[in-house]
Amino acid sequence: MALLLLLFFMLPLSISASGSGDAFIGVNIGLDISDIPGPTEIVALLKAQSIQHVRLYDADRALLRALAKTGIRVTVSVPNDQLLGIGQSNATAANWVTRNVIAHIPSTNITAICVGSEVLTTLPNAAPILVSAINFIHSALVAANLDQQIKVSSPHSSSIILDSFPPSQAFFNRTWNPVMVPMLKFLQSTGSYLMLNVYPYYDYQQANDAIPLDYALFRPLPPNKEAVDSNTLLHYTNVFDAVVDAAYFAMLDLNFTNIPIMVTESGWPSKGDSSEPDATVDNANTYNSNLIRHVLNNTGTPKHPGIAVSTYIYELYNEDLRSGPFSEKNWGLFYANGEPVYTLHLTGAGST
């Protein structure tokens, strides 16, 4: 099983894409785990699977040290509980960058900083200082002459997009315009990405049978089952593309047209409770296999064909300490002991 997974991640992970750099697949590393693997074990698994891009939910010192000299591209994060301090103080932000970024480079290949996570939907009281926090972190990178190699952004839940189908009618929740407009200006001026968490599993779950399971899982659909945007006449064969295009159109609604999108989280749970019958090993395997194939084939989306949408799979490990529905503990590709939860489907994974 481990060999098959290794072969999957050894597929070309950098495919040139006109307009937004190279397409890649990365993996999120959450560590809300009772029998937590050590930093050297985590890095050994990443190397064994040829995983070249990871996103951390903090800037764990021991893990960043273990990642040194591996060449693995690392995205670090300002946790939400540190956001208020950083957003209110340039000095606090500079100190965070010194301790969590400058202390580790160039040995550790840090390429991006996520400032908070889904702040508008999970920590709305911090929304007014989010753009300040992003700017203060970026200013510290400029001062250290690192702003060209390390991008700064903030991942958003796709739920901030309203009227997301048809995608051409989508717009960001107007409540957040005072945050989104200056943030998009920042992303545009610094050449950074709109970071978006895209979960077709939740879209499917909440749609009350309005979304076919095959459409959520990237399974082939007969032409009469494809979703068609009546304004653009673009055909959608999967939920993922429709959500990404909704984000492109939501940016267009605010007159931003040239900001690439990076999907910072996407995946499917392999196990759930009785209210989550579609959280199965087979569905998780199908979704993640098809997602990786879709990204690496450089398909793009109907609105922007051929434009890379690099994506981080959620997630490396099952996190057994996570609260909420049973599925919350079962999004991982691996168990904490390094054994794969399932063997990804490889057929045609490298073909176009």
XYZ file of N, CA and C in Angstrom, residues 57-59 76-101 113-117 119 123 126-141 152-154:
165
model
N -0.123 24.539 10.402
C -1.127 25.427 10.993
C -0.526 26.361 12.043
N 0.804 26.303 12.177
C 1.526 27.195 13.078
C 2.929 27.328 12.491
N 3.900 27.539 13.346
C 5.287 27.578 12.874
C 6.137 26.800 13.878
N 3.991 28.340 6.449
C 3.758 28.443 7.884
C 2.540 29.331 8.121
N 2.020 29.307 9.336
C 0.782 30.040 9.622
C 0.871 30.815 10.933
N 0.250 31.995 10.907
C -0.037 32.726 12.137
C -1.359 32.171 12.665
N -1.357 31.477 13.811
C -2.624 30.936 14.330
C -3.598 32.066 14.677
N -4.883 31.739 14.612
C -5.902 32.756 14.889
C -5.746 33.393 16.261
N -5.263 32.610 17.233
C -5.168 33.177 18.589
C -4.011 34.176 18.734
N -3.171 34.302 17.700
C -2.097 35.310 17.733
C -2.406 36.509 16.829
N -3.560 36.435 16.171
C -3.876 37.417 15.135
C -4.079 38.825 15.692
N -4.803 38.930 16.793
C -5.111 40.256 17.331
C -3.843 41.010 17.698
N -2.898 40.327 18.360
C -1.649 40.985 18.744
C -0.863 41.455 17.541
N -0.786 40.616 16.511
C -0.014 40.954 15.317
C -0.697 42.058 14.519
N -2.030 42.021 14.453
C -2.758 43.029 13.693
C -2.766 44.404 14.336
N -2.407 44.446 15.609
C -2.401 45.722 16.335
C -1.007 46.280 16.533
N 0.028 45.524 16.145
C 1.389 45.973 16.432
C 2.368 45.528 15.359
N 2.944 46.511 14.671
C 3.980 46.227 13.675
C 5.164 45.506 14.321
N 5.504 45.903 15.559
C 6.647 45.297 16.251
C 6.374 43.831 16.578
N 5.146 43.520 16.993
C 4.787 42.132 17.288
C 4.880 41.283 16.020
N 4.404 41.838 14.906
C 4.479 41.127 13.628
C 5.931 40.890 13.225
N 6.764 41.913 13.382
C 8.181 41.787 13.016
C 8.864 40.733 13.883
N 8.503 40.710 15.154
C 9.072 39.723 16.068
C 8.635 38.311 15.667
N 7.380 38.165 15.259
C 6.881 36.849 14.824
C 7.672 36.379 13.604
N 7.896 37.261 12.651
C 8.639 36.889 11.443
C 10.090 36.531 11.790
N 10.684 37.284 12.691
C 12.067 36.998 13.099
C 12.185 35.608 13.710
N 11.263 35.287 14.643
C 11.338 34.009 15.369
C 10.914 32.817 14.526
N 9.925 33.023 13.656
C 9.298 31.883 12.998
C 9.660 31.713 11.523
N 10.315 32.721 10.953
C 10.701 32.633 9.545
C 12.202 32.849 9.393
N 3.280 32.464 3.957
C 2.742 32.631 5.310
C 1.237 32.812 5.200
N 0.498 31.946 5.891
C -0.951 32.126 6.027
C -1.204 32.937 7.296
N -1.853 34.070 7.147
C -2.157 34.910 8.307
C -3.577 34.581 8.751
N -3.682 33.778 9.811
C -4.973 33.304 10.274
C -5.530 32.236 9.349
N -6.717 31.731 9.708
C -7.386 30.716 8.901
C -8.896 30.891 9.030
N -10.738 33.426 8.976
C -10.967 34.431 10.019
C -12.371 35.031 9.926
N -13.663 33.753 13.263
C -13.209 34.734 14.260
C -13.548 36.142 13.768
N -11.998 39.502 14.762
C -10.641 39.861 14.336
C -10.618 40.374 12.900
N -11.752 40.316 12.211
C -11.796 40.738 10.803
C -11.271 42.159 10.580
N -11.612 43.127 11.456
C -11.147 44.496 11.188
C -9.628 44.665 11.179
N -8.908 43.740 11.843
C -7.438 43.900 11.871
C -6.730 42.894 10.969
N -7.495 42.095 10.206
C -6.865 41.059 9.376
C -5.930 41.661 8.336
N -6.386 42.700 7.630
C -5.540 43.286 6.587
C -4.324 43.966 7.203
N -4.498 44.578 8.381
C -3.341 45.160 9.084
C -2.323 44.083 9.414
N -2.801 42.940 9.908
C -1.889 41.842 10.250
C -1.128 41.372 9.013
N -1.831 41.233 7.899
C -1.193 40.816 6.646
C -0.143 41.836 6.220
N -0.489 43.112 6.290
C 0.453 44.161 5.890
C 1.664 44.220 6.814
N 1.446 44.058 8.122
C 2.569 44.102 9.067
C 3.521 42.921 8.843
N 2.967 41.726 8.605
C 3.812 40.559 8.312
C 4.596 40.795 7.023
N 3.915 41.322 6.007
C 4.587 41.596 4.737
C 5.674 42.647 4.898
N 5.419 43.683 5.677
C 6.426 44.728 5.903
C 7.680 44.159 6.541
N 7.492 43.204 7.463
C 8.654 42.574 8.095
C 9.456 41.768 7.077
N 8.763 41.140 6.128
C 9.466 40.408 5.062
C 10.205 41.368 4.144
N 2.390 36.215 1.129
C 1.536 36.352 2.315
C 0.081 36.419 1.864
N -0.778 35.652 2.539
C -2.209 35.708 2.261
C -2.946 35.158 3.475
N -4.265 34.954 3.340
C -5.080 34.420 4.439
C -6.150 33.508 3.857
